[in-house]
Structure formats: structure tokens, C-alpha cells
CSV table of C-alpha atoms in Angstrom, one decimal:
chain,number,residue,atom,x,y,z
O,1241,MET,CA,0.1,-0.1,0.0
O,1242,LYS,CA,1.5,3.4,-0.9
O,1243,GLN,CA,0.0,6.9,-0.4
O,1244,ILE,CA,1.7,10.0,-1.9
O,1245,LYS,CA,0.6,13.5,-1.4
O,1246,ILE,CA,1.5,15.9,-4.4
O,1247,GLY,CA,1.5,19.8,-4.1
O,1248,ARG,CA,3.3,23.2,-3.7
O,1249,GLY,CA,3.8,22.9,0.2
O,1250,ASP,CA,7.1,21.7,1.7
O,1251,GLY,CA,5.3,18.8,3.6
O,1252,CYS,CA,4.2,17.1,0.5
O,1253,ASP,CA,6.0,13.9,-0.7
O,1254,VAL,CA,6.3,15.4,-4.2
O,1255,VAL,CA,6.9,19.1,-4.2
O,1256,ILE,CA,5.9,21.1,-7.4
O,1257,ASN,CA,7.1,24.7,-7.5
O,1258,ASP,CA,4.4,26.1,-9.6
O,1259,VAL,CA,1.9,29.1,-8.8
O,1260,ALA,CA,-1.1,27.2,-10.2
O,1261,VAL,CA,-0.5,24.2,-7.8
O,1262,SER,CA,-2.2,24.2,-4.4
O,1263,ARG,CA,-0.3,23.8,-1.3
O,1264,GLU,CA,-1.8,20.2,-1.1
O,1265,HIS,CA,-3.1,19.6,-4.5
O,1266,LEU,CA,-3.8,16.0,-5.0
O,1267,GLU,CA,-3.1,12.4,-3.3
O,1268,ILE,CA,-2.5,9.0,-5.3
O,1269,PHE,CA,-3.3,5.7,-3.3
O,1270,GLN,CA,-2.3,2.6,-4.3
O,1271,ASP,CA,-3.9,-0.6,-2.5
O,1272,ASP,CA,-2.4,-3.9,-1.9
O,1273,GLU,CA,-4.2,-5.3,-4.9
O,1274,GLY,CA,-2.3,-2.8,-7.3
O,1275,ASN,CA,-5.4,-0.6,-7.9
O,1276,THR,CA,-4.6,3.1,-8.2
O,1277,PHE,CA,-6.6,6.0,-6.9
O,1278,LEU,CA,-6.3,9.8,-7.5
O,1279,THR,CA,-8.0,12.3,-5.2
O,1280,ASP,CA,-8.2,15.9,-5.8
O,1281,LEU,CA,-7.7,17.8,-2.3
O,1282,ASN,CA,-10.2,20.7,-3.3
O,1283,SER,CA,-7.4,22.3,-5.6
O,1284,SER,CA,-8.1,26.1,-6.8
O,1285,ASN,CA,-7.3,25.2,-10.2
O,1286,GLY,CA,-8.2,21.6,-10.5
O,1287,THR,CA,-6.5,18.1,-11.5
O,1288,PHE,CA,-7.0,17.1,-15.2
O,1289,VAL,CA,-7.1,13.3,-16.3
O,1290,ASN,CA,-7.0,12.8,-19.9
O,1291,GLY,CA,-8.0,16.5,-20.3
O,1292,SER,CA,-11.0,16.4,-17.9
O,1293,ARG,CA,-11.2,18.1,-14.5
O,1294,ILE,CA,-11.8,15.6,-11.9
O,1295,THR,CA,-14.1,15.7,-8.8
O,1296,GLY,CA,-13.3,13.5,-5.7
O,1297,SER,CA,-11.5,10.3,-6.3
O,1298,ILE,CA,-11.2,8.2,-9.6
O,1299,MET,CA,-9.4,4.9,-10.5
O,1300,LEU,CA,-6.4,5.4,-12.8
O,1301,SER,CA,-5.5,3.4,-15.5
O,1302,SER,CA,-1.7,2.9,-16.7
O,1303,ASN,CA,-2.0,5.0,-19.7
O,1304,ASP,CA,-3.9,7.7,-18.0
O,1305,ILE,CA,-2.3,11.1,-18.6
O,1306,VAL,CA,-2.4,13.3,-15.2
O,1307,LYS,CA,-1.7,17.2,-15.6
O,1308,VAL,CA,-1.7,19.8,-12.9
O,1309,GLY,CA,-0.6,23.5,-13.2
O,1310,ASN,CA,1.9,23.4,-16.0
O,1311,SER,CA,3.2,19.9,-15.2
O,1312,VAL,CA,2.3,16.3,-16.5
O,1313,LEU,CA,2.8,14.2,-13.6
O,1314,PRO,CA,5.1,11.0,-14.1
O,1315,TRP,CA,2.8,9.3,-11.6
O,1316,ARG,CA,3.7,5.7,-12.5
O,1317,ASN,CA,7.3,6.8,-11.3
O,1318,TYR,CA,6.1,7.9,-7.9
O,1319,LEU,CA,4.4,4.4,-7.3
O,1320,SER,CA,7.5,2.3,-8.5
O,1321,GLU,CA,10.0,3.7,-6.0
O,1322,LYS,CA,10.1,5.6,-3.0
O,1323,VAL,CA,9.2,9.2,-3.2
O,1324,GLU,CA,11.1,11.9,-1.3
O,1325,SER,CA,10.7,15.7,-1.3
O,1326,GLU,CA,12.7,16.2,-4.1
O,1327,GLY,CA,11.8,19.6,-5.6
O,1328,PRO,CA,9.5,20.4,-8.7
O,1329,ALA,CA,8.3,17.2,-10.5
O,1330,SER,CA,9.5,17.0,-14.1
O,1331,SER,CA,7.2,18.6,-16.6
O,1332,ALA,CA,9.3,17.0,-19.5
O,1333,VAL,CA,7.5,14.3,-21.4
O,1334,ASP,CA,8.3,12.7,-24.8
O,1335,LYS,CA,6.8,13.8,-27.8
O,1336,LYS,CA,4.3,11.2,-27.9
O,1337,VAL,CA,2.7,12.1,-24.5
O,1338,GLU,CA,2.9,15.8,-25.4
O,1339,GLU,CA,1.1,15.4,-28.7
O,1340,GLU,CA,-1.7,13.3,-26.8
O,1341,LEU,CA,-2.3,16.5,-24.3
O,1342,PRO,CA,-6.0,17.2,-24.8
O,1343,ILE,CA,-7.0,20.6,-26.4
O,1344,SER,CA,-9.0,21.7,-23.4
O,1345,VAL,CA,-5.7,21.9,-21.1
O,1346,PRO,CA,-3.7,24.6,-22.5
O,1347,PRO,CA,0.2,24.1,-22.7
O,1348,LYS,CA,2.3,26.3,-21.0
O,1349,LYS,CA,3.6,29.5,-23.1
O,1350,LYS,CA,7.2,29.2,-24.4
O,1351,THR,CA,9.5,32.1,-24.5
O,1352,ASN,CA,12.0,31.9,-27.3
O,1353,THR,CA,14.7,34.1,-28.3
O,1354,ARG,CA,12.7,35.9,-30.9
O,1355,THR,CA,10.2,37.0,-28.4
O,1356,VAL,CA,12.9,38.2,-25.8
O,1357,ILE,CA,14.5,40.2,-28.4
O,1358,ILE,CA,11.1,42.0,-29.5
O,1359,VAL,CA,10.5,42.8,-25.8
O,1360,LEU,CA,13.8,44.4,-25.3
O,1361,ILE,CA,13.4,46.4,-28.6
O,1362,VAL,CA,10.1,47.7,-27.6
O,1363,LEU,CA,11.7,48.6,-23.9
O,1364,LEU,CA,14.5,50.5,-25.8
O,1365,VAL,CA,12.0,52.3,-28.0
O,1366,GLY,CA,10.0,53.3,-24.9
O,1367,ILE,CA,12.9,54.5,-22.9
O,1368,LEU,CA,13.9,56.8,-25.9
O,1369,ILE,CA,10.5,58.3,-26.1
O,1370,ALA,CA,10.3,58.6,-22.2
O,1371,PHE,CA,13.6,60.9,-22.4
O,1372,LEU,CA,12.3,62.8,-25.5
O,1373,ILE,CA,9.3,63.5,-23.5
O,1374,GLN,CA,11.5,64.6,-20.5
O,1375,ASN,CA,13.8,66.7,-22.6
O,1376,ALA,CA,10.7,68.6,-24.3
O,1377,ASN,CA,9.1,69.3,-21.1
O,1378,LYS,CA,12.6,70.9,-19.9
O,1379,ASN,CA,12.7,73.1,-23.0
O,1380,ARG,CA,9.0,74.1,-22.6
O,1381,GLY,CA,9.7,75.1,-18.8
O,1382,GLY,CA,11.1,78.4,-19.7
O,1383,GLN,CA,8.2,79.2,-22.1
O,1384,ASP,CA,5.6,78.1,-19.5
O,1385,ASP,CA,7.3,80.7,-16.8
O,1386,SER,CA,7.2,83.5,-19.3
O,1387,ASN,CA,3.5,83.1,-20.0
O,1388,GLU,CA,2.5,82.5,-16.4
O,1389,ASN,CA,2.0,86.3,-15.7
O,1390,GLN,CA,0.0,86.6,-18.8
O,1391,GLU,CA,-2.3,83.9,-17.9
O,1392,LEU,CA,-2.9,85.2,-14.3
O,1393,ASN,CA,-3.7,88.6,-15.9
O,1394,HIS,CA,-6.1,87.1,-18.2
O,1395,SER,CA,-7.8,85.5,-15.3
O,1396,GLU,CA,-8.1,88.8,-13.4
O,1397,ASP,CA,-9.5,90.7,-16.6
O,1398,ASN,CA,-12.4,88.1,-16.6
O,1399,ASN,CA,-13.1,88.3,-12.8
O,1400,LEU,CA,-12.5,84.6,-12.3
O,1401,ASP,CA,-11.1,83.1,-9.2
O,1402,VAL,CA,-8.1,80.6,-10.2
O,1403,SER,CA,-9.2,78.5,-7.2
O,1404,SER,CA,-12.7,77.7,-8.2
O,1405,GLN,CA,-12.2,74.9,-10.8
O,1406,GLY,CA,-15.3,72.8,-10.9
O,1407,GLN,CA,-17.8,75.4,-10.0
O,1408,GLU,CA,-20.1,77.5,-12.1
O,1409,ILE,CA,-19.1,81.2,-12.6
O,1410,ASP,CA,-22.4,82.3,-10.8
O,1411,GLY,CA,-21.5,80.0,-7.9
O,1412,GLY,CA,-24.2,77.2,-8.8
O,1413,SER,CA,-23.4,73.5,-8.8
O,1414,PRO,CA,-21.2,71.8,-11.3
O,1415,SER,CA,-23.4,69.7,-13.8
O,1416,ASN,CA,-21.4,66.7,-13.1
O,1417,ASP,CA,-22.0,66.6,-9.4
O,1418,VAL,CA,-23.5,63.2,-9.2
O,1419,ILE,CA,-22.6,59.8,-7.9
O,1420,ILE,CA,-19.7,58.6,-10.3
O,1421,GLU,CA,-19.4,55.0,-10.8
O,1422,PRO,CA,-16.2,53.6,-9.9
O,1423,GLY,CA,-14.0,53.2,-12.9
O,1424,ALA,CA,-16.5,54.9,-15.6
O,1425,VAL,CA,-14.8,58.0,-15.9
O,1426,ASP,CA,-11.3,58.7,-17.5
O,1427,TYR,CA,-8.9,59.3,-14.7
O,1428,ASP,CA,-6.6,62.3,-14.9
O,1429,PHE,CA,-2.7,61.4,-13.9
O,1430,SER,CA,-1.3,64.8,-15.2
O,1431,CYS,CA,-1.4,65.7,-11.4
O,1432,LEU,CA,1.5,63.6,-10.8
O,1433,SER,CA,3.6,65.8,-12.9
O,1434,GLU,CA,2.6,69.1,-11.6
O,1435,GLN,CA,5.4,69.6,-9.1
O,1436,ASP,CA,8.0,67.7,-11.1
O,1437,GLU,CA,10.1,69.9,-13.4
O,1438,THR,CA,12.3,67.1,-14.7
O,1439,ALA,CA,9.5,65.3,-16.1
O,1440,THR,CA,10.5,62.4,-13.9
O,1441,THR,CA,6.9,61.2,-13.2
O,1442,ASP,CA,6.2,61.4,-17.2
O,1443,VAL,CA,9.1,58.9,-17.7
O,1444,ILE,CA,7.9,56.5,-15.3
O,1445,ASN,CA,4.4,56.8,-16.5
O,1446,VAL,CA,5.5,56.1,-20.2
O,1447,LEU,CA,7.8,53.2,-19.3
O,1448,SER,CA,4.8,51.8,-16.9
O,1449,ASP,CA,2.3,51.9,-19.9
O,1450,ILE,CA,4.7,50.1,-22.2
O,1451,GLU,CA,5.6,47.6,-19.5
O,1452,GLY,CA,1.8,46.9,-19.1
O,1453,GLY,CA,1.2,46.5,-22.8
O,1454,LEU,CA,4.1,44.0,-23.2
O,1455,ILE,CA,2.6,42.1,-20.2
O,1456,ASP,CA,-0.5,42.0,-22.0
O,1457,MET,CA,0.9,40.6,-25.3
O,1458,PHE,CA,3.5,38.3,-24.2
O,1459,GLY,CA,2.7,37.7,-20.5
O,1460,GLU,CA,2.1,34.5,-18.8
O,1461,GLU,CA,-1.9,34.3,-18.1
O,1462,VAL,CA,-3.0,34.4,-14.3
O,1463,SER,CA,-6.6,33.4,-13.1
O,1464,ILE,CA,-8.4,34.5,-10.3
O,1465,SER,CA,-8.1,31.2,-8.7
O,1466,GLU,CA,-4.1,31.7,-8.6
O,1467,GLU,CA,-4.8,35.4,-7.2
O,1468,GLN,CA,-7.0,34.0,-4.4
O,1469,GLU,CA,-4.4,31.2,-3.8
O,1470,MET,CA,-1.7,33.7,-3.5
O,1471,GLY,CA,-4.1,35.5,-0.7
O,1472,ARG,CA,-4.7,32.4,1.2
O,1473,ASP,CA,-1.0,31.9,1.2
O,1474,LEU,CA,-0.4,35.3,2.8
O,1475,LEU,CA,-3.2,34.8,5.2
O,1476,SER,CA,-1.5,31.6,6.4
O,1477,GLU,CA,1.8,33.5,6.8
O,1478,ILE,CA,0.5,36.7,8.7
O,1479,SER,CA,-0.7,36.8,12.1
O,1480,VAL,CA,-4.4,38.4,12.2
O,1481,SER,CA,-6.7,39.1,15.0
O,1482,ASP,CA,-10.0,38.9,13.3
O,1483,PHE,CA,-12.1,39.9,16.4
O,1484,GLY,CA,-12.8,42.9,18.8
O,1485,ASN,CA,-14.0,46.3,17.9
O,1486,ASP,CA,-11.2,47.2,15.4
O,1487,TYR,CA,-12.0,44.0,13.5
O,1488,ASP,CA,-15.7,44.7,13.7
O,1489,ARG,CA,-15.0,48.3,12.1
O,1490,ILE,CA,-13.0,47.5,9.2
O,1491,GLN,CA,-15.4,44.4,8.5
O,1492,ARG,CA,-18.5,46.9,8.6
O,1493,ILE,CA,-16.7,49.2,6.3
O,1494,CYS,CA,-15.5,46.6,3.9
O,1495,ASN,CA,-18.9,44.9,3.5
O,1496,SER,CA,-20.2,48.2,2.7
O,1497,LEU,CA,-17.7,49.0,-0.1
O,1498,VAL,CA,-17.9,45.7,-1.6
O,1499,ARG,CA,-22.0,46.0,-2.0
O,1500,SER,CA,-21.2,49.1,-4.2
O,1501,VAL,CA,-18.4,47.6,-6.4
O,1502,PRO,CA,-19.8,47.7,-10.0
O,1503,ASN,CA,-19.2,44.9,-12.5
O,1504,LYS,CA,-17.4,42.7,-9.8
O,1505,LYS,CA,-14.7,40.7,-11.2
O,1506,GLY,CA,-15.5,37.7,-8.9
O,1507,TYR,CA,-13.3,38.1,-5.9
O,1508,HIS,CA,-14.6,36.9,-2.6
O,1509,TYR,CA,-13.4,39.7,-0.4
O,1510,ASN,CA,-12.1,39.1,3.3
O,1511,VAL,CA,-10.7,41.9,5.6
O,1512,HIS,CA,-8.2,41.0,8.3
O,1513,PHE,CA,-7.1,43.0,11.2
O,1514,VAL,CA,-3.2,43.0,12.2
O,1515,ASN,CA,-2.5,44.1,15.5
O,1516,GLU,CA,0.8,45.9,14.9
O,1517,ASP,CA,1.5,49.4,15.1
O,1518,VAL,CA,2.5,49.8,11.3
O,1519,LEU,CA,1.2,52.4,8.9
O,1520,ASN,CA,0.2,50.0,6.3
O,1521,ALA,CA,-2.8,48.1,4.5
O,1522,PHE,CA,-2.4,45.9,1.5
O,1523,THR,CA,-4.2,43.0,-0.4
O,1524,ALA,CA,-3.8,40.2,-2.7
O,1525,GLY,CA,-6.5,37.8,-4.1
O,1526,GLY,CA,-9.5,39.4,-2.4
O,1527,GLN,CA,-7.7,39.2,1.0
O,1528,ILE,CA,-7.5,42.6,2.5
O,1529,PHE,CA,-4.9,43.3,5.5
O,1530,VAL,CA,-5.4,46.3,7.5
O,1531,TYR,CA,-2.8,47.3,10.4
O,1532,LYS,CA,-3.8,48.8,13.6
O,1533,GLY,CA,-1.3,51.7,13.0
O,1534,MET,CA,-3.4,52.4,9.8
O,1535,ILE,CA,-6.8,52.2,11.6
O,1536,ASP,CA,-5.3,54.6,14.4
O,1537,PHE,CA,-4.0,57.0,12.0
O,1538,CYS,CA,-7.3,57.5,10.4
O,1539,ARG,CA,-9.3,60.1,12.2
O,1540,ASN,CA,-13.0,58.6,11.2
O,1541,ASP,CA,-14.6,56.2,9.0
O,1542,ASN,CA,-14.5,58.4,6.0
O,1543,GLU,CA,-10.7,58.0,5.9
O,1544,LEU,CA,-10.8,54.6,6.9
O,1545,ALA,CA,-13.3,53.7,4.0
O,1546,ALA,CA,-11.1,55.5,1.3
O,1547,ILE,CA,-8.0,53.4,2.3
O,1548,ILE,CA,-9.9,50.1,2.2
O,1549,ALA,CA,-11.7,51.3,-1.1
O,1550,HIS,CA,-8.0,51.8,-2.5
O,1551,GLU,CA,-7.2,48.1,-1.6
O,1552,ILE,CA,-10.4,46.7,-3.3
O,1553,ALA,CA,-9.3,48.7,-6.4
O,1554,HIS,CA,-6.1,47.0,-6.6
O,1555,ASN,CA,-8.2,43.7,-7.3
O,1556,GLU,CA,-10.9,45.1,-9.2
O,1557,LEU,CA,-8.5,47.1,-11.8
O,1558,GLY,CA,-6.4,43.9,-12.3
O,1559,HIS,CA,-3.3,45.2,-10.6
O,1560,ILE,CA,-2.4,42.3,-8.6
O,1561,LYS,CA,-2.9,40.0,-11.6
O,1562,ARG,CA,-0.4,42.0,-13.6
O,1563,LYS,CA,2.3,41.7,-11.0
O,1564,MET,CA,1.8,37.9,-10.7
O,1565,SER,CA,1.8,37.9,-14.6
O,1566,GLU,CA,5.2,39.8,-14.5
O,1567,ILE,CA,6.8,37.4,-12.0
O,1568,LYS,CA,5.7,34.4,-13.9
O,1569,THR,CA,6.7,35.8,-17.2
O,1570,MET,CA,10.2,36.6,-16.0
O,1571,GLU,CA,10.6,33.4,-14.1
O,1572,SER,CA,10.1,31.7,-17.3
O,1573,ILE,CA,12.6,33.7,-19.1
O,1574,GLY,CA,15.4,33.6,-16.4
O,1575,GLY,CA,14.3,32.0,-13.3
O,1576,GLU,CA,13.4,33.5,-10.0
O,1577,LEU,CA,16.5,35.7,-9.8
O,1578,THR,CA,15.8,37.3,-13.1
O,1579,ALA,CA,12.2,38.0,-11.6
O,1580,GLU,CA,13.6,39.6,-8.4
O,1581,ILE,CA,15.8,42.0,-10.5
O,1582,PHE,CA,13.0,42.8,-12.9
O,1583,MET,CA,10.6,43.7,-10.2
O,1584,ALA,CA,13.1,45.7,-8.3
O,1585,ALA,CA,14.0,47.5,-11.6
O,1586,THR,CA,10.3,48.6,-12.4
O,1587,MET,CA,9.2,49.3,-8.7
O,1588,SER,CA,8.6,52.9,-9.5
O,1589,PHE,CA,6.2,51.6,-12.3
O,1590,GLY,CA,3.5,51.0,-9.7
O,1591,GLN,CA,3.1,54.8,-8.8
O,1592,LYS,CA,0.4,55.3,-11.5
O,1593,MET,CA,-1.6,52.4,-10.4
O,1594,GLU,CA,-1.4,53.6,-6.6
O,1595,THR,CA,-2.9,57.0,-7.9
O,1596,HIS,CA,-5.4,55.1,-10.1
O,1597,CYS,CA,-6.5,53.3,-7.0
O,1598,ASP,CA,-6.9,56.6,-4.7
O,1599,LEU,CA,-9.2,58.0,-7.3
O,1600,TYR,CA,-11.1,54.7,-7.9
O,1601,GLY,CA,-11.3,54.7,-4.1
O,1602,ILE,CA,-12.9,58.0,-3.8
O,1603,ASP,CA,-15.6,57.3,-6.4
O,1604,LEU,CA,-16.3,53.8,-4.5
O,1605,ALA,CA,-16.4,55.4,-0.9
O,1606,ILE,CA,-18.7,58.2,-2.0
O,1607,LYS,CA,-21.1,55.6,-3.7
O,1608,ALA,CA,-21.1,53.6,-0.5
O,1609,GLY,CA,-22.2,56.6,1.3
O,1610,TYR,CA,-18.9,57.9,3.0
O,1611,ASN,CA,-17.3,61.1,2.5
O,1612,GLY,CA,-14.4,59.7,0.5
O,1613,CYS,CA,-13.1,63.1,0.0
O,1614,GLU,CA,-11.6,63.1,3.5
O,1615,VAL,CA,-8.7,60.8,1.9
O,1616,VAL,CA,-7.1,64.1,0.9
O,1617,ASN,CA,-6.5,65.0,4.6
O,1618,VAL,CA,-4.8,61.3,5.1
O,1619,TRP,CA,-2.1,62.3,2.5
O,1620,GLU,CA,-1.9,65.8,3.8
O,1621,ARG,CA,-1.0,64.5,7.4
O,1622,MET,CA,1.2,61.5,6.0
O,1623,GLU,CA,4.8,62.2,6.8
O,1624,ASP,CA,6.7,62.1,3.7
O,1625,SER,CA,9.5,64.0,2.1
O,1626,HIS,CA,8.9,66.3,-0.5
O,1627,PHE,CA,9.1,65.6,-4.3
O,1628,ASN,CA,12.7,64.6,-5.4
O,1629,SER,CA,13.3,63.2,-8.9
O,1630,THR,CA,16.0,60.7,-7.9
O,1631,GLU,CA,14.1,59.2,-5.2
O,1632,ALA,CA,11.0,58.9,-7.4
O,1633,MET,CA,12.8,56.5,-9.6
O,1634,ILE,CA,13.0,53.9,-6.8
O,1635,ARG,CA,9.7,54.5,-5.1
O,1636,SER,CA,6.8,52.0,-5.6
O,1637,HIS,CA,4.1,54.7,-4.5
O,1638,PRO,CA,3.9,58.5,-5.4
O,1639,PHE,CA,4.8,61.2,-2.9
O,1640,SER,CA,1.9,62.1,-0.4
O,1641,GLU,CA,2.0,65.6,-1.6
O,1642,GLN,CA,1.5,64.3,-5.3
O,1643,ARG,CA,-1.5,61.9,-3.9
O,1644,ALA,CA,-3.2,64.6,-2.1
O,1645,ASN,CA,-3.1,67.0,-5.2
O,1646,CYS,CA,-4.2,64.1,-7.5
O,1647,CYS,CA,-7.2,63.5,-5.2
O,1648,GLN,CA,-8.0,67.1,-4.9
O,1649,ASN,CA,-8.1,67.6,-8.6
O,1650,HIS,CA,-10.3,64.5,-9.0
O,1651,ILE,CA,-12.8,66.0,-6.3
O,1652,ASP,CA,-12.8,69.5,-7.9
O,1653,SER,CA,-13.7,67.8,-11.2
O,1654,TYR,CA,-16.4,65.3,-10.0
O,1655,HIS,CA,-17.4,65.8,-6.4
O,1656,TYR,CA,-17.1,69.4,-5.6
O,1657,ASN,CA,-20.5,70.0,-4.0
O,1658,LYS,CA,-20.1,66.7,-2.0
O,1659,CYS,CA,-17.0,67.6,-0.4
O,1660,LYS,CA,-17.0,71.4,0.5
């Protein structure tokens, strides 16, 4: 009698290092009479036998092809000898077996030299475009300064208050002062560059868009199930305290926000309280972690709702999926070290996504009945250095003054009467 557990967890008899494989994915059992049974252990992405996803347990025949994640399992070898945890199971199979893989199970994407060369060429072109933008903005700086007084005089001649953006001239309500569906408007990110005379932020944003396009074209696919598995993995590693007044508070706010999310992508949201005095909140796969330090920093439910809405936005806008796709793609090209170097080199590309979530979060909080406009107060109170072009290139988040500015611009454009 033999019993073999297979999965991504270190405690399994066969360990498969594949993000599409659950920690305890499946079990193979052979009785004393030589009959072999396979049981799927409620895995996220399923176990496929001859192209069909199985449920529960089935008996295996000697010619059955078993596939999990991106690996075809040499399951007969596991039964013919003693199995030890020896790292990833081999996904290499002979040509005959590869040809017999059912169409319903997509083969793993293969990255060839031509694809890598194309990616590098597009990146170089993107860098060139970004620096051309940077130089153009520098040259335009002098001209903008020379026209500043003329523009101010023009405003005075027309008896207009420069600070009254978003208001009618007669003091009435802006025509667009209605509930904005989160994600239904074109969000303006030009505010990120308003204090950036060197156009560093423009460079970051251009390269971020190019990188995102490349991931869409060449990147490894990531399912919601994989995202949710990542979230569960984080939950198993972080000590949460899901009880007490703080937990009840964020749970109530989160539930209200989730009910207001339009066109939900299918995440099952859970919010967790981390009893540590750290100014932080983050998310993955629908799991939202809010630290005590962040809860204490927020002065009321309105500010806290905007923070939690920001985390929901990361899921709904596909930002977690993009990061996971980047990691999988870079690992397929050059392994884990390549992925780590790439993620470190593109850390600053997340600044635009963070701002996107700030603005989406304002709309979502307001739709849920909170005064999401108060998030401006959060960024204005946040201790942060002033904009520095050198530091901006290595930051994963925009400077707090930039975020406050972007949020205020969005409020002036869409929520003036709701926030005054």
C-alpha cells in the first residue's frame, strides 16, 4: 500500500514549484491489490486526467495522463519507487505524450529568443520616447514661466477665481456633481507631474504603460483562482486578529464598500485586522490586510473607507494580476533571480497604479455613502519627504503631496459639492 501527497507545500511527498498548484493539490493511493486511485484535495485550479477535470476520487489506468498546473505528472514513477521531497516534479514528457495532451488543457507558454528580442527592442524604444518627453518638458519650462503672468492677468481681467475649478461662474453646482460609478470616468494622472520640473514622473508613467502593454501581449496568464491562492498563502503567513472592535469596524466598512463595487470581477473579499502599530494596508486575491497603525492614523470611518476602497481597487483594476503575470513571465525567461531583478528595477512603475486606486477609491467610498473626499486629509497628514526626482525613480508609491494633489483635482472635477 502506498500513499503519496502532491502539491506546492514543503510537507508534501512530491513538491511542485508552480503557482498554479495548491499547497496540497492531490493524493495518489495504491492498495495492496495494485489498484491506483487519485483524489483531488479541493485544489484551486483543479486536477486533469486525460483532459477532464476530476472531482473527488477516480481510479487510474496505466495509460492515463495526469496534469496539474503546467506539469504532466510521471505518476507511475512515484509508485514504482520510494518518493522523497525532491523539488519540482518534472514536466518534461516525450513527444508522443505531448501530442496526446487534450486541447482543453492549454500548454504552458514558451518564451523563445525572438520574443525576448522583441521585448527588449520595444523597451528600448519606450526609454527613448520617455527621455524625449523629458527633454521636451525641460525646454518648455522656460516658455511656461514666461506665460505665467499673462495667464494670471487674463484670469483677473475676466473676474475669475483661479481656485474655483469645478464650480459654475455664478456659484451654482457643477453639472457633473453626481454619484460617479467607480471606473466609469477617464482618470487624470497629469497631477503627478505638476511638481515635477524634470519630468521624471512622465518617464515613469510612459515606461509603466509600455511594460503593461508588453505583459498583456507576451505575459503568462494568471487566473483569479491563482490570485486567491496567493491571498490564502499570505493569510497563512500573517498573524491576524479577526475579533474585537477594530476588526468589527473594518469588517462593517468593507462589506459596505463591496456591495457598491460595479461589475465585480469575481473576488471573494475578506478583510483582516493585523494588531501591529504599522502604517500599512495591502491586498492580494481578495484578502485585505489592515494594520492597527493605519486604523489609528485614520481619524474617522470616512478616511478608513477610502483606504479600504483603495485596496479593493487593486483587485478590481487587475493590478495584482499584472504583478503576478510579470513574475511568472520573468521566471519563465530567466528564473527567480531574473524575476526579482525585474521587479526591483520596475518598482517605480506602480506609482500610476497607486494613484489610479486612490481616485477609484474616492468614487467607491462616496457611492457607498462615505465622504471619500476626506482621503485628502490622510495624505496631507502623512509624513513624507517633498518631491525628489532621484528618489521618485525608486519609489513604489507616489509622494504623499502628489497623492493629495491628485485626489483634490479629482474631487474638484467630479465631487465638488459633496466635499465642500
